[in-house]
Amino acid sequence: MKKKIDVIYIDPPYNTGAQNWKYNNKYVDSNHNYPHSRWIQMMSSRLEVAKNLLKDDGVLICAIDENELNRLGLLLESIFREYKIHPIAIVHNPRGKQGKNFKYTHEYAYFCIPKNISDEEDNKEPKIMGDIKIDDEDIEWRSIRDAGTESDRTDAKNCFYPIIVKNEKIINFGEVLPLNKKPKTQTEKKGDEYYIWPIDTSGNEKKWTYARQTIESIKNLLRVKKTKNGYNIEKKKEYKTHKSVWTGPTVFDHDTIKELRFDTEKIFSKKKDINEIKKSINEKFKNLLSVKARYDASEYGTKINQKLVSNTNFPFPKSVYTVYDCIYPIVKNKKDAIILDFFAGSGTTGHAVSLMNKNDGGERQFILCTNNESNDAENENKIAIDECYPKIKSIIEGNKKLPEITGIKSNLKYYQIEHQSSEFTDSNKLKIFNNALDMILLKENTFDKILDEKNIKIYKNSKNFYTFIVKDELEIEKIKKIIPKYTGKIKIYVFSIGNDNYEDVFYAYKDVETTTFSQEIINTYRNLFND
């Protein structure tokens, strides 16, 4: 999966000093001599691997609280040197978590966004975070006549031209007026058309904020505004960029909205004074509005888990909307994106990605990896089999208590991973190859079996991509005869005791790629065992 992942979202253990995470199978508590060092060591090796999995424009998002915020920031800076790193505060507990001196209402998420390597001089980061759509009633309209510094006509010659209006609608754009010519007034009437110039109320010649060669591309965002002395041209702002502190807008379910409308109409019908109306609304809805913030981990994390998974004891799951809003701006226009979470916990990342697909018809995939330990020393629930898997299954099959955010039809592959012997004999190499079949199919996204023989297996996907598994080199001649039967791209995995990939054997075949998977797996195992 090297360079195949669009977004990695992780929510690692927070190292609070409580017995809720292990290093080398031992809990690390607050009395340990090197609690931070152990945590950093645990994270460092994982982040190194994570970086290699990301695409060139891939983004890593890592949730964290105040206990390891600073150390995580330094660690990310040392590993993700080609990335801009942004710490974002997210209000996930409006009521506050009791501390000795402060009530913590927020936690953090680090966004690691790749810099634009092609622009070495400025070292800028590309535009990866999609902007937020503004509700219609909150859209801002601003004049496109420049009023800042360097806003005069002479500062940009291509920005002084007329915008032609008829019946209070823009119908065309005139040509740039030479400097030696001047319009008579800000709004010139010519027949039933008006020519609007960027001239301020004092008669000073200014400029439009858009050059003549670009103004037509934003015509659909412009409107004509009648003024005392003529007309002004305004542009609407439909989107806004993300702030560094996320409070989360209030979320209402269907019944709450009906109740809100009924009670609000009743308040407006009985009261006329605006201050009385405001007071009545605040009294009626203050509890509702303060408790149901979108990122509230209790409302949209714990309570959702309790409805999806019977007897759940998973501690502190994220609000599904926190994870959704972190990931979606990055993959909004990538409807086939792959999202990885290797601290999957209760599976909230999978839920969030499923909701994205439901909302916009996407086909994004998520990969969730988690251990299967108990949630804590006193809880017998296993994270993978008792929390994560049942939750994702419930999201797919549907839950009567949460019909709006479940019943999202998807395909789910569930794997349990075992350790293979670290003695790399020829027989063990073959075992690794045989046991790696599911990993190969996952990597290539080919699950439809179309040929199943002892030493040859062929799988395909809906995009006419084929994966050939060849367990015996003696079958290569047979494979050469099979290839012409299929139209589409083919990738052939051949088991090899050595490191042969048989490129020379298949070089004459178009759209055929070969690899020897056994050596890649062996190298990975060696790295794991040497860690």
Coordinates of C-alpha atoms in Angstrom, one line a residue:
M1 CA 0.0 0.0 0.0
K2 CA 3.0 2.3 -0.4
K3 CA 1.9 5.8 -1.6
K4 CA -1.7 4.5 -2.0
I5 CA -3.4 6.3 1.0
D6 CA -5.2 9.6 0.6
V7 CA -5.8 10.3 4.3
I8 CA -4.5 8.7 7.5
Y9 CA -6.6 9.6 10.5
I10 CA -5.4 8.3 13.9
D11 CA -6.5 8.8 17.5
P12 CA -3.7 7.2 19.5
P13 CA -3.6 6.6 23.2
Y14 CA -3.2 9.9 25.0
N15 CA -0.7 8.8 27.7
T16 CA -2.8 10.3 30.5
G17 CA -1.1 8.2 33.2
A18 CA -4.1 5.9 33.5
Q19 CA -3.7 2.3 32.6
N20 CA -5.1 2.4 29.2
W21 CA -2.2 1.8 26.9
K22 CA 0.6 -0.7 26.6
Y23 CA 4.2 -0.6 25.4
N24 CA 5.8 -4.0 24.8
N25 CA 2.7 -5.6 26.4
K26 CA 3.1 -3.7 29.7
Y27 CA 0.9 -0.8 30.8
V28 CA 2.7 2.5 31.2
D29 CA 1.5 4.5 34.1
S30 CA 2.2 8.0 35.4
N31 CA 4.9 6.7 37.9
H32 CA 7.0 5.2 35.1
N33 CA 10.5 6.8 34.9
Y34 CA 10.2 7.5 31.2
P35 CA 6.5 7.7 30.4
H36 CA 6.9 10.3 27.6
S37 CA 9.9 8.4 26.0
R38 CA 7.9 5.2 25.9
W39 CA 5.0 7.0 24.2
I40 CA 7.3 8.7 21.7
Q41 CA 9.0 5.4 20.8
M42 CA 5.6 3.8 20.3
M43 CA 4.5 6.6 18.0
S44 CA 7.7 7.2 16.1
S45 CA 7.9 3.8 14.4
R46 CA 4.3 4.0 13.4
L47 CA 4.5 7.5 12.0
E48 CA 7.6 6.5 9.9
V49 CA 5.5 3.8 8.3
A50 CA 2.5 6.0 7.9
K51 CA 4.5 8.6 5.9
N52 CA 5.5 5.9 3.4
L53 CA 1.9 4.9 2.9
L54 CA 0.6 8.4 2.0
K55 CA 0.3 9.6 -1.6
D56 CA 2.3 12.7 -2.6
D57 CA -0.7 14.9 -1.8
G58 CA -1.9 12.7 1.1
V59 CA -2.7 14.1 4.6
L60 CA -2.0 12.8 8.1
I61 CA -4.4 13.8 10.9
C62 CA -3.5 12.9 14.4
A63 CA -5.8 13.6 17.4
I64 CA -4.2 14.3 20.7
D65 CA -4.8 16.0 24.1
E66 CA -2.7 18.3 26.2
N67 CA -0.6 15.5 27.8
E68 CA 1.5 14.8 24.7
L69 CA 0.6 17.8 22.5
N70 CA 4.0 19.4 22.5
R71 CA 6.0 16.2 22.1
L72 CA 3.8 15.0 19.3
G73 CA 4.3 18.3 17.5
L74 CA 8.1 18.0 17.7
L75 CA 7.9 14.4 16.6
L76 CA 5.8 15.3 13.6
E77 CA 8.1 18.1 12.6
S78 CA 11.1 15.7 12.7
I79 CA 9.4 13.0 10.6
F80 CA 7.1 15.0 8.2
R81 CA 9.7 17.6 7.3
E82 CA 8.2 18.2 3.8
Y83 CA 4.8 19.0 5.4
K84 CA 3.1 22.0 6.9
I85 CA 1.9 21.1 10.4
H86 CA -1.2 22.7 11.8
P87 CA -2.5 22.1 15.4
I88 CA -6.3 22.7 15.5
A89 CA -8.3 22.9 18.7
I90 CA -11.6 21.1 18.7
V91 CA -14.2 21.6 21.4
H92 CA -15.3 18.1 22.2
N93 CA -16.6 18.5 25.7
P94 CA -18.6 21.7 26.2
R95 CA -19.2 20.8 29.9
G96 CA -15.5 20.5 30.6
K97 CA -13.2 17.8 32.0
Q98 CA -12.3 18.6 35.5
G99 CA -8.6 19.4 36.2
K100 CA -6.9 20.8 39.2
N101 CA -6.8 24.4 37.8
F102 CA -8.7 24.3 34.5
K103 CA -11.7 22.6 33.0
Y104 CA -10.6 21.2 29.7
T105 CA -13.3 21.6 27.0
H106 CA -11.1 20.8 24.0
E107 CA -8.5 18.6 22.5
Y108 CA -6.4 18.9 19.4
A109 CA -5.8 17.5 15.9
Y110 CA -2.6 17.9 14.0
F111 CA -3.0 18.3 10.3
C112 CA 0.1 17.4 8.3
I113 CA -0.3 18.8 4.8
P114 CA 2.4 18.3 2.2
K115 CA 4.2 21.4 0.9
N116 CA 4.2 22.2 -2.7
I117 CA 7.6 20.7 -3.6
S118 CA 7.5 22.1 -7.1
D119 CA 7.5 25.6 -5.6
E120 CA 10.8 25.4 -3.6
E121 CA 11.3 29.2 -3.5
D122 CA 8.1 29.9 -1.5
N123 CA 7.8 26.5 0.1
K124 CA 4.1 26.8 0.0
E125 CA 1.5 24.2 0.9
P126 CA -1.0 23.3 -1.9
K127 CA -4.7 24.0 -1.4
I128 CA -5.9 20.6 0.0
M129 CA -8.5 21.5 2.6
G130 CA -11.8 22.2 0.8
D131 CA -13.6 25.4 2.0
I132 CA -16.8 25.3 4.1
K133 CA -20.2 26.0 2.3
I134 CA -21.9 28.9 4.0
D135 CA -25.7 28.7 4.6
D136 CA -27.7 30.8 2.2
E137 CA -28.9 33.2 4.8
D138 CA -25.3 33.8 5.9
I139 CA -23.8 34.5 2.4
E140 CA -21.8 37.8 2.4
W141 CA -21.8 40.3 -0.5
R142 CA -18.9 42.6 -1.0
S143 CA -18.1 45.2 -3.5
I144 CA -15.5 44.3 -6.1
R145 CA -14.4 47.9 -6.4
D146 CA -11.0 47.9 -4.7
A147 CA -10.6 50.2 -1.7
G148 CA -7.4 49.0 -0.1
T149 CA -3.8 50.1 -0.6
E150 CA -2.7 50.1 -4.2
S151 CA -6.4 50.3 -5.3
D152 CA -6.1 53.2 -7.8
R153 CA -6.6 52.8 -11.5
T154 CA -2.9 53.3 -12.2
D155 CA -2.0 50.4 -9.9
A156 CA -3.4 47.8 -12.3
K157 CA -4.3 49.0 -15.8
N158 CA -6.2 45.8 -16.7
C159 CA -8.7 46.4 -13.9
F160 CA -10.3 49.5 -15.2
Y161 CA -13.2 48.7 -17.5
P162 CA -17.0 49.0 -17.5
I163 CA -19.4 46.4 -16.3
I164 CA -22.5 46.6 -18.5
V165 CA -25.9 46.3 -16.8
K166 CA -29.4 46.1 -18.1
N167 CA -32.6 45.7 -16.1
E168 CA -30.3 45.4 -13.0
K169 CA -28.5 42.4 -14.4
I170 CA -25.0 42.1 -15.7
I171 CA -25.1 41.4 -19.5
N172 CA -21.5 42.0 -20.5
F173 CA -18.1 43.5 -19.7
G174 CA -16.5 46.3 -21.7
E175 CA -12.8 46.6 -22.7
V176 CA -10.1 48.2 -20.7
L177 CA -10.1 52.0 -21.1
P178 CA -6.8 53.6 -22.1
L179 CA -5.1 55.8 -19.4
N180 CA -5.5 58.9 -21.5
K181 CA -9.3 58.5 -21.5
K182 CA -11.7 59.0 -18.6
P183 CA -15.4 58.1 -18.1
K184 CA -17.8 61.0 -17.3
T185 CA -19.3 59.5 -14.2
Q186 CA -19.4 56.2 -12.2
T187 CA -22.6 55.1 -13.9
E188 CA -23.1 56.1 -17.5
K189 CA -26.5 55.5 -19.2
K190 CA -26.4 54.5 -22.8
G191 CA -29.9 53.8 -24.1
D192 CA -31.4 51.1 -21.9
E193 CA -27.9 50.0 -20.7
Y194 CA -25.7 51.2 -17.8
Y195 CA -21.9 51.2 -17.9
I196 CA -20.6 50.9 -14.3
W197 CA -17.0 52.0 -13.6
P198 CA -14.9 51.5 -10.5
I199 CA -15.1 55.1 -9.3
D200 CA -15.8 55.8 -5.6
T201 CA -18.2 58.3 -4.2
S202 CA -15.5 61.0 -4.1
G203 CA -15.0 60.7 -7.8
N204 CA -11.6 58.9 -7.5
E205 CA -10.8 56.4 -10.2
K206 CA -10.2 53.0 -8.5
K207 CA -10.0 49.5 -10.0
W208 CA -12.0 46.3 -9.9
T209 CA -10.4 43.5 -7.8
Y210 CA -10.6 41.3 -10.9
A211 CA -8.7 41.9 -14.2
R212 CA -10.6 42.1 -17.4
Q213 CA -9.3 38.6 -18.5
T214 CA -10.6 36.9 -15.4
I215 CA -13.9 38.8 -14.5
E216 CA -16.1 36.7 -16.8
S217 CA -15.1 33.5 -15.0
I218 CA -16.9 34.7 -11.8
K219 CA -19.9 36.3 -13.5
N220 CA -22.3 33.8 -11.8
L221 CA -21.1 35.1 -8.4
L222 CA -21.8 38.8 -9.1
R223 CA -24.9 40.9 -8.5
V224 CA -26.0 44.5 -9.2
K225 CA -26.8 46.6 -6.2
K226 CA -28.7 49.9 -6.6
T227 CA -27.1 52.8 -4.8
K228 CA -28.0 56.4 -4.2
N229 CA -25.9 57.6 -7.1
G230 CA -26.2 54.7 -9.5
Y231 CA -25.1 51.0 -9.2
N232 CA -22.5 49.0 -7.5
I233 CA -21.2 45.5 -8.4
E234 CA -20.9 43.0 -5.5
K235 CA -19.6 39.4 -5.3
K236 CA -21.0 36.8 -3.0
K237 CA -18.8 34.8 -0.7
E238 CA -20.3 31.3 -0.5
Y239 CA -17.4 29.5 1.2
K240 CA -15.1 30.2 4.1
T241 CA -11.8 28.7 5.1
H242 CA -11.3 26.6 8.3
K243 CA -10.5 28.4 11.6
S244 CA -7.9 27.0 14.0
V245 CA -10.5 26.5 16.7
W246 CA -13.5 24.3 15.9
T247 CA -16.5 24.6 18.2
G248 CA -18.9 22.6 16.0
P249 CA -22.3 24.0 14.9
T250 CA -25.3 22.7 16.8
V251 CA -26.8 19.5 15.4
F252 CA -30.6 18.8 15.5
D253 CA -32.4 15.6 14.7
H254 CA -35.7 15.6 12.8
D255 CA -37.9 15.7 15.9
T256 CA -35.9 18.5 17.5
I257 CA -36.3 20.6 14.4
K258 CA -40.0 20.1 14.4
E259 CA -40.2 21.0 18.0
L260 CA -38.0 24.1 17.5
R261 CA -40.2 25.4 14.7
F262 CA -43.4 24.8 16.6
D263 CA -42.2 26.5 19.8
T264 CA -40.5 29.4 17.9
E265 CA -43.7 30.2 15.9
K266 CA -45.6 30.2 19.2
I267 CA -43.2 32.6 20.7
F268 CA -43.3 35.0 17.7
S269 CA -47.1 34.9 17.6
K270 CA -47.4 36.0 21.3
K271 CA -44.6 38.5 21.6
K272 CA -43.7 41.5 19.5
D273 CA -40.8 43.1 21.4
I274 CA -37.5 41.8 19.9
N275 CA -35.8 41.6 23.4
E276 CA -38.7 39.6 24.8
I277 CA -38.5 37.2 21.8
K278 CA -34.8 36.8 22.3
K279 CA -35.2 36.1 26.0
S280 CA -37.9 33.6 25.5
I281 CA -35.9 31.7 22.8
N282 CA -32.8 31.6 25.0
E283 CA -34.8 30.3 28.0
K284 CA -36.5 27.7 25.9
F285 CA -33.5 26.3 24.1
K286 CA -30.4 27.2 26.1
N287 CA -29.9 23.7 27.4
L288 CA -30.5 22.1 24.0
L289 CA -28.1 24.5 22.2
S290 CA -25.3 24.1 24.6
V291 CA -25.4 20.3 25.0
K292 CA -25.7 19.2 21.4
A293 CA -22.6 20.8 19.8
R294 CA -21.6 18.8 16.7
Y295 CA -18.2 17.6 18.2
D296 CA -19.6 16.7 21.6
A297 CA -18.0 13.3 22.3
S298 CA -20.7 12.3 24.7
E299 CA -23.6 13.1 22.5
Y300 CA -22.2 11.9 19.2
G301 CA -19.6 9.4 20.3
T302 CA -20.5 7.6 23.5
K303 CA -24.3 7.7 23.0
I304 CA -24.1 6.6 19.4
N305 CA -21.8 3.7 20.4
Q306 CA -24.3 2.6 23.0
K307 CA -27.0 2.4 20.4
L308 CA -24.9 0.6 17.8
V309 CA -23.1 -1.9 20.1
S310 CA -24.8 -3.9 22.9
N311 CA -22.9 -3.9 26.2
T312 CA -20.2 -1.5 24.9
N313 CA -17.7 -0.2 27.4
F314 CA -15.4 1.6 25.0
P315 CA -14.0 4.7 26.7
F316 CA -14.2 8.1 25.1
P317 CA -15.1 7.5 21.5
K318 CA -14.9 10.5 19.2
S319 CA -17.9 12.2 17.9
V320 CA -18.5 10.8 14.4
Y321 CA -18.9 14.4 13.2
T322 CA -15.4 15.4 14.5
V323 CA -13.9 12.7 12.4
Y324 CA -16.2 13.5 9.4
D325 CA -15.3 17.2 9.4
C326 CA -11.6 16.5 9.7
I327 CA -11.5 14.1 6.7
Y328 CA -14.2 15.3 4.4
P329 CA -12.7 18.7 3.3
I330 CA -9.7 16.7 2.0
V331 CA -11.6 14.0 0.2
K332 CA -14.6 16.0 -0.9
N333 CA -13.5 15.8 -4.5
K334 CA -11.9 12.4 -4.2
K335 CA -14.9 10.1 -4.2
D336 CA -12.6 7.0 -4.6
A337 CA -10.2 8.0 -1.8
I338 CA -8.7 5.5 0.6
I339 CA -8.7 6.4 4.3
L340 CA -6.6 4.5 6.8
D341 CA -6.9 4.4 10.6
F342 CA -4.4 2.2 12.4
F343 CA -5.6 3.1 15.9
A344 CA -9.2 2.3 14.9
G345 CA -10.6 1.6 18.4
S346 CA -14.4 1.6 18.1
G347 CA -14.4 2.2 14.4
T348 CA -15.6 5.8 14.3
T349 CA -13.4 6.6 11.2
G350 CA -15.3 3.8 9.3
H351 CA -18.6 5.3 10.3
A352 CA -17.5 8.8 9.2
V353 CA -16.4 7.6 5.8
S354 CA -19.6 5.6 5.3
L355 CA -21.6 8.7 6.0
M356 CA -19.6 10.7 3.4
N357 CA -20.4 8.0 0.8
K358 CA -24.1 8.1 1.8
N359 CA -24.2 11.9 1.6
D360 CA -22.5 12.4 -1.8
G361 CA -22.7 9.0 -3.5
G362 CA -18.9 8.4 -3.1
E363 CA -17.1 5.1 -3.2
R364 CA -14.4 5.8 -0.7
Q365 CA -12.8 2.9 1.1
F366 CA -11.6 2.8 4.7
I367 CA -9.0 0.5 6.3
L368 CA -9.3 0.0 10.0
C369 CA -6.6 -1.6 12.0
T370 CA -6.8 -2.2 15.8
N371 CA -5.5 -4.6 18.4
N372 CA -7.8 -7.0 20.2
E373 CA -6.9 -6.2 23.8
S374 CA -9.5 -5.4 26.5
N375 CA -10.4 -1.7 26.7
D376 CA -8.8 -1.5 30.1
A377 CA -7.7 -3.7 33.0
E378 CA -11.2 -4.2 34.3
N379 CA -13.1 -4.5 31.1
E380 CA -13.4 -7.9 29.4
N381 CA -14.7 -6.5 26.0
K382 CA -12.1 -7.0 23.3
I383 CA -11.7 -3.9 21.1
A384 CA -11.8 -5.6 17.7
I385 CA -14.3 -8.4 18.1
D386 CA -16.6 -6.8 20.7
E387 CA -16.5 -3.1 19.7
C388 CA -15.1 -2.2 16.3
Y389 CA -16.5 -5.1 14.1
P390 CA -20.0 -5.1 15.6
K391 CA -20.2 -1.3 15.2
I392 CA -19.3 -1.4 11.5
K393 CA -21.7 -4.3 10.9
S394 CA -24.5 -2.4 12.6
I395 CA -23.8 0.7 10.4
I396 CA -24.0 -1.4 7.3
E397 CA -27.1 -3.5 8.2
G398 CA -28.9 -0.5 9.9
N399 CA -30.1 0.3 13.3
K400 CA -33.6 1.3 14.2
K401 CA -32.4 3.7 16.8
L402 CA -30.3 5.6 14.3
P403 CA -31.9 5.3 10.9
E404 CA -30.5 8.5 9.5
I405 CA -26.8 7.5 10.1
T406 CA -26.9 3.7 9.6
G407 CA -28.2 1.3 6.9
I408 CA -25.3 2.4 4.6
K409 CA -24.8 -0.5 2.3
S410 CA -21.1 -1.4 1.9
N411 CA -18.8 -4.3 1.4
L412 CA -16.8 -5.3 4.5
K413 CA -13.8 -7.6 4.6
Y414 CA -12.8 -8.6 8.2
Y415 CA -9.3 -10.0 8.8
Q416 CA -7.5 -11.4 11.8
I417 CA -3.8 -11.3 11.6
E418 CA -1.4 -13.9 13.0
H419 CA 2.4 -13.8 13.5
Q420 CA 4.4 -16.0 11.1
S421 CA 7.6 -17.8 12.1
S422 CA 10.6 -15.5 11.9
E423 CA 12.8 -18.3 10.5
F424 CA 13.0 -17.5 6.8
T425 CA 13.4 -21.0 5.4
D426 CA 12.1 -21.9 1.9
S427 CA 9.1 -23.7 3.4
N428 CA 8.3 -20.6 5.6
K429 CA 8.6 -18.4 2.5
L430 CA 5.9 -20.5 0.8
K431 CA 3.7 -20.3 3.9
I432 CA 4.0 -16.5 4.0
F433 CA 3.1 -16.3 0.3
N434 CA 0.0 -18.6 0.9
N435 CA -1.1 -16.7 3.9
A436 CA -0.6 -13.3 2.2
L437 CA -3.3 -14.0 -0.4
D438 CA -5.9 -11.8 1.4
M439 CA -3.3 -9.0 1.7
I440 CA -2.6 -9.2 -2.1
L441 CA -6.3 -9.1 -2.9
L442 CA -6.8 -6.1 -0.5
K443 CA -3.8 -4.3 -2.0
E444 CA -5.1 -4.8 -5.6
N445 CA -8.8 -4.4 -4.7
T446 CA -9.7 -7.6 -6.6
F447 CA -12.1 -9.9 -4.8
D448 CA -14.1 -11.7 -7.6
K449 CA -12.6 -15.1 -8.0
I450 CA -12.8 -16.3 -11.7
L451 CA -10.2 -19.2 -11.6
D452 CA -9.3 -21.4 -8.6
E453 CA -6.8 -24.1 -9.3
K454 CA -4.2 -25.5 -6.9
N455 CA -1.3 -23.4 -8.2
I456 CA -3.1 -20.7 -10.2
K457 CA -5.8 -18.3 -8.9
I458 CA -7.2 -15.3 -10.8
Y459 CA -9.3 -12.5 -9.3
K460 CA -10.8 -9.4 -10.8
N461 CA -12.7 -6.2 -9.9
S462 CA -15.4 -4.1 -11.6
K463 CA -12.8 -2.0 -13.4
N464 CA -11.5 -5.0 -15.4
F465 CA -8.3 -5.3 -13.4
Y466 CA -7.0 -8.8 -12.9
T467 CA -4.7 -10.3 -10.2
F468 CA -3.0 -13.6 -11.1
I469 CA -1.6 -15.6 -8.2
V470 CA 1.0 -18.2 -9.3
K471 CA 2.3 -20.5 -6.6
D472 CA 4.6 -22.6 -8.8
E473 CA 7.1 -21.3 -11.3
L474 CA 6.4 -24.4 -13.5
E475 CA 3.0 -22.9 -14.2
I476 CA 4.4 -19.9 -16.1
E477 CA 4.0 -21.4 -19.5
K478 CA 0.3 -22.1 -18.8
I479 CA -0.1 -18.5 -17.6
K480 CA 1.2 -17.2 -20.9
K481 CA -1.6 -19.1 -22.7
I482 CA -4.2 -17.8 -20.3
I483 CA -3.3 -14.1 -20.6
P484 CA -4.8 -13.5 -24.1
K485 CA -8.2 -14.6 -22.8
Y486 CA -8.6 -11.5 -20.7
T487 CA -8.9 -7.8 -21.8
G488 CA -7.8 -5.4 -19.2
K489 CA -4.8 -4.7 -17.0
I490 CA -3.2 -7.8 -15.3
K491 CA -0.8 -8.0 -12.3
I492 CA 0.9 -11.3 -11.8
Y493 CA 2.3 -12.4 -8.4
V494 CA 4.7 -15.3 -8.8
F495 CA 6.1 -17.2 -5.8
S496 CA 9.9 -17.3 -6.1
I497 CA 12.5 -18.7 -3.7
G498 CA 14.9 -16.1 -5.0
N499 CA 13.9 -12.6 -6.0
D500 CA 12.9 -13.2 -9.6
N501 CA 10.0 -11.1 -10.9
Y502 CA 9.9 -12.7 -14.4
E503 CA 9.7 -9.4 -16.3
D504 CA 11.7 -10.8 -19.2
V505 CA 9.1 -13.7 -19.5
F506 CA 6.1 -11.4 -19.9
Y507 CA 7.7 -8.3 -21.5
A508 CA 5.9 -8.9 -24.8
Y509 CA 2.4 -8.7 -23.2
K510 CA 0.7 -5.4 -23.1
D511 CA -0.8 -4.2 -19.8
V512 CA 0.9 -7.0 -17.8
E513 CA 2.9 -6.3 -14.7
T514 CA 4.8 -8.9 -12.7
T515 CA 6.1 -8.9 -9.1
T516 CA 7.5 -11.4 -6.5
F517 CA 5.5 -10.7 -3.4
S518 CA 7.3 -13.1 -1.1
Q519 CA 10.4 -11.0 -0.9
E520 CA 8.4 -7.8 -0.1
I521 CA 6.6 -9.6 2.7
I522 CA 9.9 -11.1 4.0
N523 CA 11.5 -7.7 4.1
T524 CA 8.6 -6.3 6.0
Y525 CA 8.7 -9.2 8.5
R526 CA 12.4 -8.6 9.1
N527 CA 11.8 -5.0 9.8
L528 CA 9.1 -5.9 12.3
F529 CA 11.2 -8.4 14.1
N530 CA 14.2 -6.1 14.2
D531 CA 12.2 -3.3 15.7

